[in-house]
XYZ file of C-alpha atoms in Angstrom:
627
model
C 0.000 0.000 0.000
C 3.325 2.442 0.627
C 4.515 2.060 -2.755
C 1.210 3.126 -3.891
C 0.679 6.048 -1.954
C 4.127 7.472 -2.902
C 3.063 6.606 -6.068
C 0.228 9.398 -6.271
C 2.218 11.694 -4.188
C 4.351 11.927 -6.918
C 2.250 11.892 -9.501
C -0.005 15.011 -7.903
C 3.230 16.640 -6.963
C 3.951 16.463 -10.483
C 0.465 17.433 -11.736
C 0.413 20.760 -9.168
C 4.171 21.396 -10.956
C 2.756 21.243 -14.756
C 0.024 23.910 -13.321
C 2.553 26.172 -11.419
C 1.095 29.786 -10.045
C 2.467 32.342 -12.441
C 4.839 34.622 -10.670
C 3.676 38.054 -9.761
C 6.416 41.004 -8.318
C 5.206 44.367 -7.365
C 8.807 45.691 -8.674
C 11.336 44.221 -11.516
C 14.196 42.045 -10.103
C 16.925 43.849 -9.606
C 20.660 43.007 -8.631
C 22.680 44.104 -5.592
C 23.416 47.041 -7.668
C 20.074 48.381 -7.437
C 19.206 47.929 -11.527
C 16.852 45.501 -13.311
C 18.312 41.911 -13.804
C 18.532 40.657 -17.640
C 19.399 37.650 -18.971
C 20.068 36.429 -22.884
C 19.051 32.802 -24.279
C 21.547 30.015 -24.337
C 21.157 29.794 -27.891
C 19.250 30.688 -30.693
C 16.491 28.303 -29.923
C 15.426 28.874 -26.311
C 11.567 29.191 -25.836
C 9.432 31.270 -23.380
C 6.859 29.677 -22.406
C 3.725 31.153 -21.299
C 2.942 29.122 -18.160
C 6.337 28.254 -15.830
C 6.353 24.322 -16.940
C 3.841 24.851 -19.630
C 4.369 23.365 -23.251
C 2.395 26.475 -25.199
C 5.497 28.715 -26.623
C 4.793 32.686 -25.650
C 7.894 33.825 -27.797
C 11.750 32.587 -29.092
C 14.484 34.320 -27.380
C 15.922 36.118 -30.052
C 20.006 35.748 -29.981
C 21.915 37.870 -27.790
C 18.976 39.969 -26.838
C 18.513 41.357 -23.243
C 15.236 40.082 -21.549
C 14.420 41.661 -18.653
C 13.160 39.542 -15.796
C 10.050 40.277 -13.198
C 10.259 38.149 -11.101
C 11.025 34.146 -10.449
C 9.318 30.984 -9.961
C 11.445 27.970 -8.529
C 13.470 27.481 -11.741
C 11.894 29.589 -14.103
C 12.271 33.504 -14.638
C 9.582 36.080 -15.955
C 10.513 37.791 -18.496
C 10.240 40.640 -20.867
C 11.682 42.153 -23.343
C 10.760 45.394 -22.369
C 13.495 47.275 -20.229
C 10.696 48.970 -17.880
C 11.171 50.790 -14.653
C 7.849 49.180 -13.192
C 6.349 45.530 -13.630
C 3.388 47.309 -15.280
C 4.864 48.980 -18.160
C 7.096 45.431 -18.753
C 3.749 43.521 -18.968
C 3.029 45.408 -21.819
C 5.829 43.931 -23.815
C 6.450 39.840 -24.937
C 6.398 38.394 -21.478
C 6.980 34.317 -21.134
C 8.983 32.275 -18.336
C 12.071 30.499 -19.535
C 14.305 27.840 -17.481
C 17.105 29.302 -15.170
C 19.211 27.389 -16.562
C 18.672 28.016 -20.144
C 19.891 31.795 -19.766
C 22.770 33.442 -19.066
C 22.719 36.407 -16.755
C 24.055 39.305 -18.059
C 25.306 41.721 -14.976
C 26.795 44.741 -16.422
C 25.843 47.423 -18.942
C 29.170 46.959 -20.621
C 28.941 44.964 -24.631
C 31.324 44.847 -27.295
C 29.814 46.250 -30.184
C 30.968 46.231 -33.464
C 32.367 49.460 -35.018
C 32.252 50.300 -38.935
C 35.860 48.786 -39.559
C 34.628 45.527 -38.470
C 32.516 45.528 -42.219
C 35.923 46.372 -44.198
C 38.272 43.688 -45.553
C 41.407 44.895 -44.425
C 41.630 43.754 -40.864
C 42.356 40.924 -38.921
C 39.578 38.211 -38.049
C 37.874 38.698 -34.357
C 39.650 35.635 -32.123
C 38.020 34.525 -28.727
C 39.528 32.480 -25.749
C 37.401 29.737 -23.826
C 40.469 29.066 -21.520
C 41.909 32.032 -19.451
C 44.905 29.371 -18.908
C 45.257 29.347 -23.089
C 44.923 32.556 -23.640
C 47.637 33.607 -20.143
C 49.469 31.660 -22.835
C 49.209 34.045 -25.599
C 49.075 36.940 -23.327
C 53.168 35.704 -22.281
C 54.330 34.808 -25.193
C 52.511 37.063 -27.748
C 52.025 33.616 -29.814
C 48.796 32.935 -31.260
C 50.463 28.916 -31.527
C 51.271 28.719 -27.877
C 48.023 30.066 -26.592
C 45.384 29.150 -29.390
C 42.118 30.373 -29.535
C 38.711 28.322 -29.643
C 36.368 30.770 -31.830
C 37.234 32.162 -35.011
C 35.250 34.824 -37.184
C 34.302 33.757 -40.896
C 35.542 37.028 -41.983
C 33.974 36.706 -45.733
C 31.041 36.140 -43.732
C 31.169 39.619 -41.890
C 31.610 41.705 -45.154
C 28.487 40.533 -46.732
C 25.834 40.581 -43.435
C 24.235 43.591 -42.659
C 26.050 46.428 -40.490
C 23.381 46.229 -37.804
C 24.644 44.127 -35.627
C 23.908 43.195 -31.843
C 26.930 43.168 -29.792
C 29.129 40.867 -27.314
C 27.660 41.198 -23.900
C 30.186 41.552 -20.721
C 30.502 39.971 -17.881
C 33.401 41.760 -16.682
C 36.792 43.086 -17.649
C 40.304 43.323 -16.306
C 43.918 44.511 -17.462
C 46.585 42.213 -17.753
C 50.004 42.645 -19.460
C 50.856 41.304 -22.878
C 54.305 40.074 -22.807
C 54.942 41.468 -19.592
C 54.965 45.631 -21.306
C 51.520 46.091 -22.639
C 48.496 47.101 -20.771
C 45.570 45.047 -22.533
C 42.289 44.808 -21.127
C 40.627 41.375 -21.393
C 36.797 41.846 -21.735
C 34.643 38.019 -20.367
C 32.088 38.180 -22.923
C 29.114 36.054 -23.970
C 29.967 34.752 -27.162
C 27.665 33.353 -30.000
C 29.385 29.861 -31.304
C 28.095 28.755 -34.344
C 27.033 24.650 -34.625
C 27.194 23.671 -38.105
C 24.645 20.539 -39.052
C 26.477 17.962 -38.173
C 24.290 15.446 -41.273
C 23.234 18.236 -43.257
C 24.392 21.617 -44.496
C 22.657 25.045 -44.867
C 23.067 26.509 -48.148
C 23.124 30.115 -49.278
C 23.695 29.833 -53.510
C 21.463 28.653 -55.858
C 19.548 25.400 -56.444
C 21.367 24.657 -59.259
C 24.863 24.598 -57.264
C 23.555 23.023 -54.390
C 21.880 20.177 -56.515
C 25.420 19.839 -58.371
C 27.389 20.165 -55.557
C 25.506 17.606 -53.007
C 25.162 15.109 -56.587
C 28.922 15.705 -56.093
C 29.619 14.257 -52.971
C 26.694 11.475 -52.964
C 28.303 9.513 -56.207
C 31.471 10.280 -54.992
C 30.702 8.270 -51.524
C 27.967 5.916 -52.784
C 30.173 4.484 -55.967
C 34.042 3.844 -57.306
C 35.319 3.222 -60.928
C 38.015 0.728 -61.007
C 40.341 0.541 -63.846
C 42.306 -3.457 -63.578
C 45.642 -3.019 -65.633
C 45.852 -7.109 -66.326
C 49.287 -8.891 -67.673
C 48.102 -10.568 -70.751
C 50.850 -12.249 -71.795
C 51.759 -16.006 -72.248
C 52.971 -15.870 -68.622
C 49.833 -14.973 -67.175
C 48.500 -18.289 -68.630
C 48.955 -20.695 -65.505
C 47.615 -18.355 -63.052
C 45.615 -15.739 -64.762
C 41.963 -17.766 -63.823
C 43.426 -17.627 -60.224
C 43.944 -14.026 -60.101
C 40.613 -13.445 -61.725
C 38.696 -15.265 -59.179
C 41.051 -13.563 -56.357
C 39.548 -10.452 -58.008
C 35.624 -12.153 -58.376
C 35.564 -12.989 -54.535
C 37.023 -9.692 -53.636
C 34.412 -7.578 -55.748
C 31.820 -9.802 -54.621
C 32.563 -9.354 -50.825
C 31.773 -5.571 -51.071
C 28.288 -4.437 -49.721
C 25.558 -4.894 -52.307
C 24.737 -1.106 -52.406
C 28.528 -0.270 -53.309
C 28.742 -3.158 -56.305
C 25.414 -1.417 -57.389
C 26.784 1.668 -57.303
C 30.369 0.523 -58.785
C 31.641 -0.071 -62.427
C 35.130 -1.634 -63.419
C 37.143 -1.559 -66.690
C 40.036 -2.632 -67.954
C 43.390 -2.234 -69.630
C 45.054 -5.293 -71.218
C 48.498 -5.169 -71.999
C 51.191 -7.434 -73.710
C 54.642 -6.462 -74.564
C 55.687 -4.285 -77.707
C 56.562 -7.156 -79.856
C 52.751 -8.293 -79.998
C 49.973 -7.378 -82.649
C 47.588 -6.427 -79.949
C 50.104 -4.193 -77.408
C 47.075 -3.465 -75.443
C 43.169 -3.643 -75.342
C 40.608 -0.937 -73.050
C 37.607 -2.161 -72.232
C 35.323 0.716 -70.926
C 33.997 0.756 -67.336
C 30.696 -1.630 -66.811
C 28.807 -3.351 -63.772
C 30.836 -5.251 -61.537
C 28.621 -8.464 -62.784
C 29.579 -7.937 -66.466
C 33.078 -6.932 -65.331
C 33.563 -10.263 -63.295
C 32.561 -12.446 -65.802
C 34.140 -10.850 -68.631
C 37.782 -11.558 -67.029
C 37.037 -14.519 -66.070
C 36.244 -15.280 -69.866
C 39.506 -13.348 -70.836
C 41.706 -15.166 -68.072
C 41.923 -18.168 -70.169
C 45.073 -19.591 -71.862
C 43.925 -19.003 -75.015
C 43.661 -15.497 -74.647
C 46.745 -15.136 -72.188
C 49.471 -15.387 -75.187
C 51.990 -13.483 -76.274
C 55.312 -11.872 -74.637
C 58.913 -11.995 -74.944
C 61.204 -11.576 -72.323
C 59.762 -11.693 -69.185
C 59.876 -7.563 -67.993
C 56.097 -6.869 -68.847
C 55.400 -2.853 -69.565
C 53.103 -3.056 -66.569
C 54.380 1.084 -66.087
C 53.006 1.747 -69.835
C 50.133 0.299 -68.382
C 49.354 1.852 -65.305
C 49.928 5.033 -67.182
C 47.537 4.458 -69.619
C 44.831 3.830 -66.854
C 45.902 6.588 -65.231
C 45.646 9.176 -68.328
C 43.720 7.370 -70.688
C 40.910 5.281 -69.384
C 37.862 6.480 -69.770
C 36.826 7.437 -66.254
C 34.401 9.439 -66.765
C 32.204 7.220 -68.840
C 31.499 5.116 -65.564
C 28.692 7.544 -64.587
C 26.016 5.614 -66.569
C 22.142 7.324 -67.401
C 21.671 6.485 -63.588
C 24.286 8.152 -62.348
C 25.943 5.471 -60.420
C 29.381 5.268 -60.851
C 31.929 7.714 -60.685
C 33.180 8.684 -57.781
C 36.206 7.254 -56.161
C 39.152 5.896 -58.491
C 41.242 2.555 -57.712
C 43.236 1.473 -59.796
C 44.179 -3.004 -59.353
C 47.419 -3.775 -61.299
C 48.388 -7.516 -62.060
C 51.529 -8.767 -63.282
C 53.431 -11.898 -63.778
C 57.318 -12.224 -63.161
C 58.830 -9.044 -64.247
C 58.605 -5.579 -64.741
C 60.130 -2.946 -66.630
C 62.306 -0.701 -64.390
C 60.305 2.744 -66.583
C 57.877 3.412 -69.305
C 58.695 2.593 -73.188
C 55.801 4.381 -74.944
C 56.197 1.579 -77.341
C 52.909 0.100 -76.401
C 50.669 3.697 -77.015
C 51.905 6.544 -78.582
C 50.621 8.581 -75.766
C 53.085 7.087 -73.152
C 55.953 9.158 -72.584
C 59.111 6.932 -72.453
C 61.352 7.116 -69.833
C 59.028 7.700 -66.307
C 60.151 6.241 -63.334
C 57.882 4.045 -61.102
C 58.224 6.702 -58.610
C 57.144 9.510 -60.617
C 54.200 7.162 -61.541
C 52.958 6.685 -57.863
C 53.381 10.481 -57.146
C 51.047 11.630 -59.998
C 48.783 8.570 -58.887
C 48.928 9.878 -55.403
C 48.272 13.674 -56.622
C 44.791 12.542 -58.364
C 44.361 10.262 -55.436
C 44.221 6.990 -57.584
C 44.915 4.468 -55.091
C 46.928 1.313 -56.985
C 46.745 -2.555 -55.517
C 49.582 -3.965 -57.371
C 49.021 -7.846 -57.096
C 52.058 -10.481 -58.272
C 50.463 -13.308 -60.225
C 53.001 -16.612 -60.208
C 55.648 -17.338 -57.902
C 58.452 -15.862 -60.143
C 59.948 -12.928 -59.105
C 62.070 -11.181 -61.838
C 64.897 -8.469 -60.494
C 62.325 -5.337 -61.151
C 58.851 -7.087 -60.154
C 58.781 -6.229 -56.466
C 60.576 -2.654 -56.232
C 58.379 -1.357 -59.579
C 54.967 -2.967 -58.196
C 55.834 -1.801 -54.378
C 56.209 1.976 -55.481
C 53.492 1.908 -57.259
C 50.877 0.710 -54.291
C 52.609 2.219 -51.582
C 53.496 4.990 -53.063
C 50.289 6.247 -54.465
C 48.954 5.505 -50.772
C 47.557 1.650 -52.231
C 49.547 -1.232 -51.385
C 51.723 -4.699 -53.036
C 50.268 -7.658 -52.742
C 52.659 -10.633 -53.237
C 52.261 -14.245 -54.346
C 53.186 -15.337 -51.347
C 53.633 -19.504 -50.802
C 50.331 -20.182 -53.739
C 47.927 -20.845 -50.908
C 44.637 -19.275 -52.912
C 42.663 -18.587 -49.922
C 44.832 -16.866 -47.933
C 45.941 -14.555 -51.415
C 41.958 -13.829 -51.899
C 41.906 -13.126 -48.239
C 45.006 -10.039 -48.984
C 43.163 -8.937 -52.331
C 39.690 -9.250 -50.414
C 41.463 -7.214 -47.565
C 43.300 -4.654 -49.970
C 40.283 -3.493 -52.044
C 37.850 -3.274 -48.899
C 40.686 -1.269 -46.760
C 41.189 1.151 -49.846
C 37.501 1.600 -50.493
C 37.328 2.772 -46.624
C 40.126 5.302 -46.794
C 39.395 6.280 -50.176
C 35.843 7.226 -48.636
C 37.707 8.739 -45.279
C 39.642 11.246 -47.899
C 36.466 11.956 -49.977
C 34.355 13.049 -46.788
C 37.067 15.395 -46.455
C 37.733 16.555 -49.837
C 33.659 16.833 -50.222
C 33.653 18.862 -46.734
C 36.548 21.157 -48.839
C 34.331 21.966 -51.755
C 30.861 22.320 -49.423
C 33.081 24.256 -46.724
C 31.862 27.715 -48.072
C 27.995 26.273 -48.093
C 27.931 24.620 -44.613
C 26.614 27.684 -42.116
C 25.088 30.739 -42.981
C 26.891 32.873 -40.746
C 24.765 35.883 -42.096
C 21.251 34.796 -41.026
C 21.700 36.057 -37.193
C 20.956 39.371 -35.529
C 24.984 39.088 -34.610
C 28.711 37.526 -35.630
C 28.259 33.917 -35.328
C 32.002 32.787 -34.088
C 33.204 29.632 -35.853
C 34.857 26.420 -33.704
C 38.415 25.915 -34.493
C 38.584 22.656 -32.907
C 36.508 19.690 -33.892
C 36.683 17.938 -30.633
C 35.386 20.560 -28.661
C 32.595 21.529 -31.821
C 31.032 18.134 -31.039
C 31.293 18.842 -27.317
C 29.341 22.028 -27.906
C 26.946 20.220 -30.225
C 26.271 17.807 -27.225
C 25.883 20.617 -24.718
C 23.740 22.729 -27.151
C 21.163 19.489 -27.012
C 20.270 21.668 -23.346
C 19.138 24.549 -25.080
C 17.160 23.035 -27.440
C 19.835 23.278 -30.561
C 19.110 20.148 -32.396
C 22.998 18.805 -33.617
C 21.747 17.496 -37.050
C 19.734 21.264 -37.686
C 22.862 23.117 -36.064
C 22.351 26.623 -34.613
C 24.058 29.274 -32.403
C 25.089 28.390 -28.644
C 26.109 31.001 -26.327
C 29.158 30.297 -24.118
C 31.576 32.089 -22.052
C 34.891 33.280 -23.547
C 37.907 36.096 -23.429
C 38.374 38.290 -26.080
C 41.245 41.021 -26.056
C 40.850 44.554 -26.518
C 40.855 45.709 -30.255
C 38.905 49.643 -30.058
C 39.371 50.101 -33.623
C 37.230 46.650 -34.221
C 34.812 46.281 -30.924
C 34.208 49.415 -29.141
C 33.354 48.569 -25.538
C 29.914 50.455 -25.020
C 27.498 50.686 -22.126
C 23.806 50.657 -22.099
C 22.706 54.144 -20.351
C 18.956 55.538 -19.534
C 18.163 58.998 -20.120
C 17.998 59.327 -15.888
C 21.300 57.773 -15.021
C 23.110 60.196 -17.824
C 21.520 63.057 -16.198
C 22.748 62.017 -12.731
C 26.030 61.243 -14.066
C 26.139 64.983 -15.748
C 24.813 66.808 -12.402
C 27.366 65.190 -10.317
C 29.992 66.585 -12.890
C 28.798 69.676 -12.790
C 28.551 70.029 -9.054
C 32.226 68.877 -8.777
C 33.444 70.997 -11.520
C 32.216 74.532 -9.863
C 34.874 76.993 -9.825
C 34.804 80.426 -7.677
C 32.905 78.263 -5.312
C 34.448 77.577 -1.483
C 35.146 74.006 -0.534
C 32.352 73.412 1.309
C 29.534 74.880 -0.808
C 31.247 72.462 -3.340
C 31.216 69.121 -1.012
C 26.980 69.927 -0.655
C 26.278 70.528 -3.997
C 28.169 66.965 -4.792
C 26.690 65.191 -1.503
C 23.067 66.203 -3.051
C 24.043 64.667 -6.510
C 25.533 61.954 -4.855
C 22.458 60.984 -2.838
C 20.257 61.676 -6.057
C 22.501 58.647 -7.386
C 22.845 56.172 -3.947
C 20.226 57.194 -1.915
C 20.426 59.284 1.173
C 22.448 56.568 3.083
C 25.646 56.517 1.170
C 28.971 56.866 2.989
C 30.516 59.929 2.166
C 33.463 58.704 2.833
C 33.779 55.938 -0.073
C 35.379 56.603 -3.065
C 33.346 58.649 -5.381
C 34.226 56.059 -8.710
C 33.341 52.987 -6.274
C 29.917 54.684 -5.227
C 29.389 54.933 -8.881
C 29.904 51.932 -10.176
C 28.260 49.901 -7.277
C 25.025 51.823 -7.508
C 24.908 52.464 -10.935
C 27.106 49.458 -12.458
C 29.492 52.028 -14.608
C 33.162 51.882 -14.564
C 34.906 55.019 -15.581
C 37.977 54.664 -17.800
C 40.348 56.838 -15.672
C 41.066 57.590 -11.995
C 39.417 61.025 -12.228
C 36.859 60.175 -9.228
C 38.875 58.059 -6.855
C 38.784 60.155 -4.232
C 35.856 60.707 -1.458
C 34.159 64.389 -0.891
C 36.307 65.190 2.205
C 39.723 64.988 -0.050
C 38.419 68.054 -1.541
C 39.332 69.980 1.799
C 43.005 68.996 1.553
C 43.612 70.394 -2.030
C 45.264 73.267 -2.565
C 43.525 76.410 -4.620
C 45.622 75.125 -7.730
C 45.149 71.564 -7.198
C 41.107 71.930 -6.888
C 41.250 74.337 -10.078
C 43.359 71.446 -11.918
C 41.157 68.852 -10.980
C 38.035 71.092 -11.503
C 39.352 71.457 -14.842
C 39.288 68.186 -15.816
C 36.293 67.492 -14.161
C 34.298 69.772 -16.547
C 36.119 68.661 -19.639
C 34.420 65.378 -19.227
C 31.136 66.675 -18.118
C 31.377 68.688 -21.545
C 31.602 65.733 -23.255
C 28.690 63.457 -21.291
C 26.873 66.515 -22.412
C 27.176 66.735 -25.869
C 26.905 63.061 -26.091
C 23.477 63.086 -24.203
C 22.144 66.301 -26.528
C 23.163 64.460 -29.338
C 21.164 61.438 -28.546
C 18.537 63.213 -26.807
C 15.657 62.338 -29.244
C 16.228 58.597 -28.674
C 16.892 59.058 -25.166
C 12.949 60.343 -25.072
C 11.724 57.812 -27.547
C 14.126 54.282 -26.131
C 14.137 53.547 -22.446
C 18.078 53.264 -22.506
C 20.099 53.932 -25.957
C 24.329 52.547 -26.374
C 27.012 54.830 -25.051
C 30.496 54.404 -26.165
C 32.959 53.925 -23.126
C 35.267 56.632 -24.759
C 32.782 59.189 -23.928
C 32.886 58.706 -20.457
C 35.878 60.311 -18.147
C-alpha cells in the first residue's frame, strides 16, 4: 500500500508542478546594484513559455537579446523584453517564463559592439579564448600557436551581413600585461558559437549549385570506378583464372549497395613485340566486369610476350591518363566517384615506361614519378604479383606503385589461394574505406563555403576551431534546445582582447542615469565656489545617485559603479568628498578642470542622442565618452 501512496504523491506533486502559479512582483528584479536583472538565451532556440512548466510557446528568445526579468518561480524567470522601470509597463511587452538554466545572466551594462571597420576587408579576423589558462598563454608569449584560440570569425562572412549588428555582452573586464609591457584589457564576454549541421548543411547559392554540388559528394561516396591493368601475356597463362577469381571474390565481398553503385574496366596489356600491345575495355557493372575476365583469363587469350619484364608502367599510365573514367557515370548516375586502380603482373617488370605500347606514353618515367602523380589525383593502386616468379624489377616497380600512391603490393606469397583472396579481399575493402575517409574530407573542402550561414543572425556567429570541442558544444547545445543534425548558435563564455578600432566597448545608459552622471559633474566641476559649498552641492548629486544613506566617505568612482554598475575609464573620481578639503587652490582648479572637460563631453553626447533618449528607455554609449 506504501509504494502506492508514494506513487500518487508523486504523480499530484507532479500534476500541481505542470500547473505552477504564475509569478507576480510588485517591482522588476533587480541586482545588488540596485538595476533591473537581464538575462540572454543560451542559444538561438530557447523558448518562453507562457505558463512556468507549460508546453504552449509565448515567444523565441531572439540571440543575444537582453530580456528583462520580473520576477522568479522555482526554476523559471519572468521575463520581458521590455526594459521597464515598473512591472506594469514590462507587462506590456512579450512576457513568457524560460528555465534558469537556459539563460545566461548578463550583470553589467558593458557589450562589445561592433564598429564600422569591423565591415571592411582589411583587418584581422575577431579571435576569442574559452580558456583564461590558453589565452595567459598568448598573453606571455605574444604567440597565437602557444596560446590558441577556440572561436574564429568567418571574416567573408562579416563583409556581406548587414552592419546592424547586436553586440558581445560583458561579464566583466580586467587589465593584464601582454608580454609582460603592454596594458591590454581582457573583456569576459558572452559569445555566440556557431554549430554547423552535423548530417546536413545550410546553403546560401542557388539550387542549381547546391543540386550539383551535393550530386557531387553522394556519387562520390555511394560508388568507385576501377580501372584493372591485367598482364596478358603467355605468362599470365597458368595463373591468370586464379587471379581473376582472387579479383571475383574480392568484388563480390563488397556491400551490395557499393557493387550497385560501382563499375570496373580494364586495360590489357602485352609487350611491344605483340599485334595487340594493349586492349581498353570501358567501365561496366561489376557483374559484367567479373565475368568478362574470367572469360579473358583463359590460356587461349593469355598469349603473347617476350622476355619476361612486362610494360606493366606503360600500363598503369595508360589507366591513369587514358581510361575512360568518366564514362562510368552511366544514365543512372551510379558510378563515378572514387578511383582505384588493381594492377596484375606476372614475373617481371620494366624498371620505366617505353611508350612503345601507345603513342601517348611518354618513355622514360620512373615508377616513382608514376605513384606520385597517382597519389596527386588520389588513384589508389593494388599492385598484385600473379606466379611465384619474381624477376629483379617485379617487387621494387609494383611496391612503389601501391605504396606509393597511398595503395599497397600484394605478393604471391607460398600459392595458398585462400589466404591470397583473403590479402586482395582485404586490400580493395581497406582502400575503399580510406578512399571514402579522404572523400568526406575533400567533399567537406568543396561544401566548406555552403555549410553555415553565418549571415542569417541578428549578430557575428564565431566559428569552432577545434573539432573535438565543436562536437562537445553540439552535445551541450542538445540543453538549449539546438538540435545537432539542424545546427544553430550556442552562447558560451569566452575572453576576447581589446581591439577599439574593431569592438568598441559600449554601455547601455537611460536617459535618468546620464543626467545624474552629468549633475554630479557639474557640481564637482564649480569653480569660484568655497570648498564646502562644493562638497553639498556633490553630496546632493551623490544621494540623487545612492540614496540618502551613502557613505561619504567611499570613493566617489566605487559609489558609482556599485550603484549604478558604470566603470569610468580613468582615476578622475577616486577620491571621497572630504579629499576636496586637503587640495590646494591650484590643485582643486586642476582637478576642476578636468572634471568639466568630461562633463562637456557626457553633455554633448546626451544632446546628441537626446531624441532617442525620449523615444528608447536606454540607448548605447560608447565607453570613450565617459571620463
Amino acid at each position: 500500500m506504501l509504494p502506492r501512496l508514494a506513487l500518487a504523491t508523486l504523480i499530484g506533486t507532479c500534476s500541481l508542478f505542470s500547473v505552477a502559479e504564475a509569478c507576480t512582483a510588485p517591482k522588476m528584479k533587480t541586482t545588488e546594484s540596485g538595476f533591473i536583472f537581464k538575462v540572454v538565451g543560451g542559444s538561438d532556440k530557447v523558448e518562453a513559455k507562457k505558463a512556468p512548466g507549460g508546453a504552449d510557446a509565448a515567444f523565441t528568445l531572439d540571440l543575444l537579446a537582453p530580456y528583462f526579468v520580473i520576477c522568479e518561480e522555482d526554476q523559471f524567470y519572468k521575463v520581458t523584453d521590455l526594459p521597464a522601470e515598473t512591472v506594469e509597463q514590462a507587462e506590456k511587452g512579450k512576457v513568457g517564463y524560460v528555465l534558469k538554466d537556459q539563460v545566461h545572466p548578463w550583470p553589467t551594462r558593458e557589450a562589445l559592439n561592433f564598429s564600422a571597420v569591423a565591415f571592411t576587408g582589411d583587418r584581422p579576423e575577431i579571435v576569442a579564448w574559452d580558456d583564461h589558462d590558453m589565452l595567459q598563454k598568448f598573453l606571455e608569449s605574444g604567440n597565437i600557436n602557444l596560446g590558441k584560440p577556440a572561436y574564429k570569425e568567418d571574416l567573408q562572412s562579416t563583409l556581406k551581413r548587414e552592419r546592424a549588428t547586436r553586440p558581445y555582452p560583458v561579464l566583466s573586464s580586467k587589465t593584464e600585461k601582454l608580454r609582460g609591457t603592454v596594458d591590454k584589457r581582457v573583456f569576459d564576454v558572452l559569445l555566440p558559437a556557431a554549430l554547423p549541421p552535423e548530417t546536413k548543411v545550410v546553403i546560401d547559392t542557388s539550387k542549381d549549385n547546391k543540386d550539383a554540388t551535393l550530386k557531387k559528394l553522394n556519387e562520390a561516396m555511394t560508388s568507385a570506378t576501377f580501372a584493372i591493368a591485367f598482364d596478358a601475356t603467355g605468362s599470365m597463362a597458368p595463373f591468370a583464372g586464379k587471379v581473376a577469381q582472387d579479383i571475383k571474390t574480392a568484388f563480390e565481398s563488397l556491400p551490395a549497395e557499393v557493387q550497385k553503385a560501382s563499375r570496373i574496366g580494364f586495360v590489357f596489356f602485352r609487350d611491344e613485340g605483340d599485334d595487340e600491345k594493349y586492349v581498353i575495355i570501358k567501365p561496366q557493372t561489376v557483374q559484367d566486369a567479373v565475368a568478362a575476365l574470367a572469360s579473358a583469363a583463359k590460356p587461349e587469350y593469355m598469349k603473347g610476350g617476350g622476355d619476361p619484364p612486362e610494360p606493366v608502367l606503360d600500363a598503369v599510365y595508360i589507366a591513369h591518363h587514358l581510361f575512360p573514367w568518366a564514362e562510368s557515370a552511366g544514365a543512372d548516375q551510379s558510378g563515378g566517384g572514387r578511383r582505384i586502380l588493381i594492377a596484375v603482373l606476372s614475373d617481371d617488370a620494366k624498371p620505366t615506361t617505353l611508350g612503345k605500347i601507345h603513342n601517348g606514353v611518354p618513355p622514360g618515367i620512373e615508377p616513382g614519378k608514376i605513384a606520385s602523380d597517382l597519389l596527386t589525383d588520389s588513384i589508389p593502386v593494388i599492385s598484385v604479383q600473379a606466379g611465384p616468379t619474381t624477376g629483379p624489377n617485379l617487387v621494387s616497380v609494383l611496391t612503389t606503385i601501391g605504396e606509393g600512391s597511398g595503395g599497397q603490393f600484394i605478393e604471391w606469397g607460398k600459392g595458398d589461394d585462400e589466404e591470397r583472396r583473403r590479402r586482395v579481399t582485404g586490400a580493395l575493402a581497406a582502400q575503399l574505406t580510406s578512399r571514402a575517409e579522404k572523400t568526406y574530407a575533400e567533399g567537406k573542402k568543396d561544401l566548406s563555403k555552403l555549410e553555415f550561414d553565418y549571415r542569417g543572425y541578428a549578430t557575428i556567429p564565431l566559428a569552432v576551431l577545434d573539432g573535438e570541442k565543436l562536437n562537445r558544444l553540439r552535445a551541450a547545445g542538445i540543453k538549449f534546445n539546438v538540435d545537432p543534425g539542424k545546427g544553430g548558435v550556442l552562447i558560451r563564455e569566452g575572453f576576447v582582447l581589446e581591439n577599439p578600432d574593431l569592438l568598441e566597448p559600449q554601455i547601455q545608459v537611460e536617459k535618468r542615469t546620464l543626467e545624474r552622471l552629468i549633475n554630479l559633474f557639474a557640481a564637482l566641476g564649480v569653480t569660484g565656489v568655497d570648498v564646502n559649498a562644493m562638497k553639498e552641492s556633490a553630496a546632493q548629486a551623490l544621494a540623487a545617485i545612492a540614496g540618502e544613506d551613502y557613505d561619504p566617505k567611499e570613493n566617489i568612482a566605487v559609489t558609482i559603479k556599485k550603484r549604478l554598475g558604470i566603470q569610468f575609464r580613468t582615476k578622475l573620481l577616486e577620491f571621497n568628498l572630504e579629499y576636496l578639503a586637503g587640495l590646494t587652490r591650484d590643485e582643486r582648479l586642476a582637478l576642476t578642470r578636468r572634471i568639466q572637460d568630461a562633463s562637456k563631453t557626457m553633455t554633448q553626447f546626451f544632446d546628441a542622442h537626446l531624441e532617442e533618449l525620449d523615444k528608447s528607455p536606454a540607448v548605447w554609449m560608447p565607453v570613450s565618452q565617459l571620463p
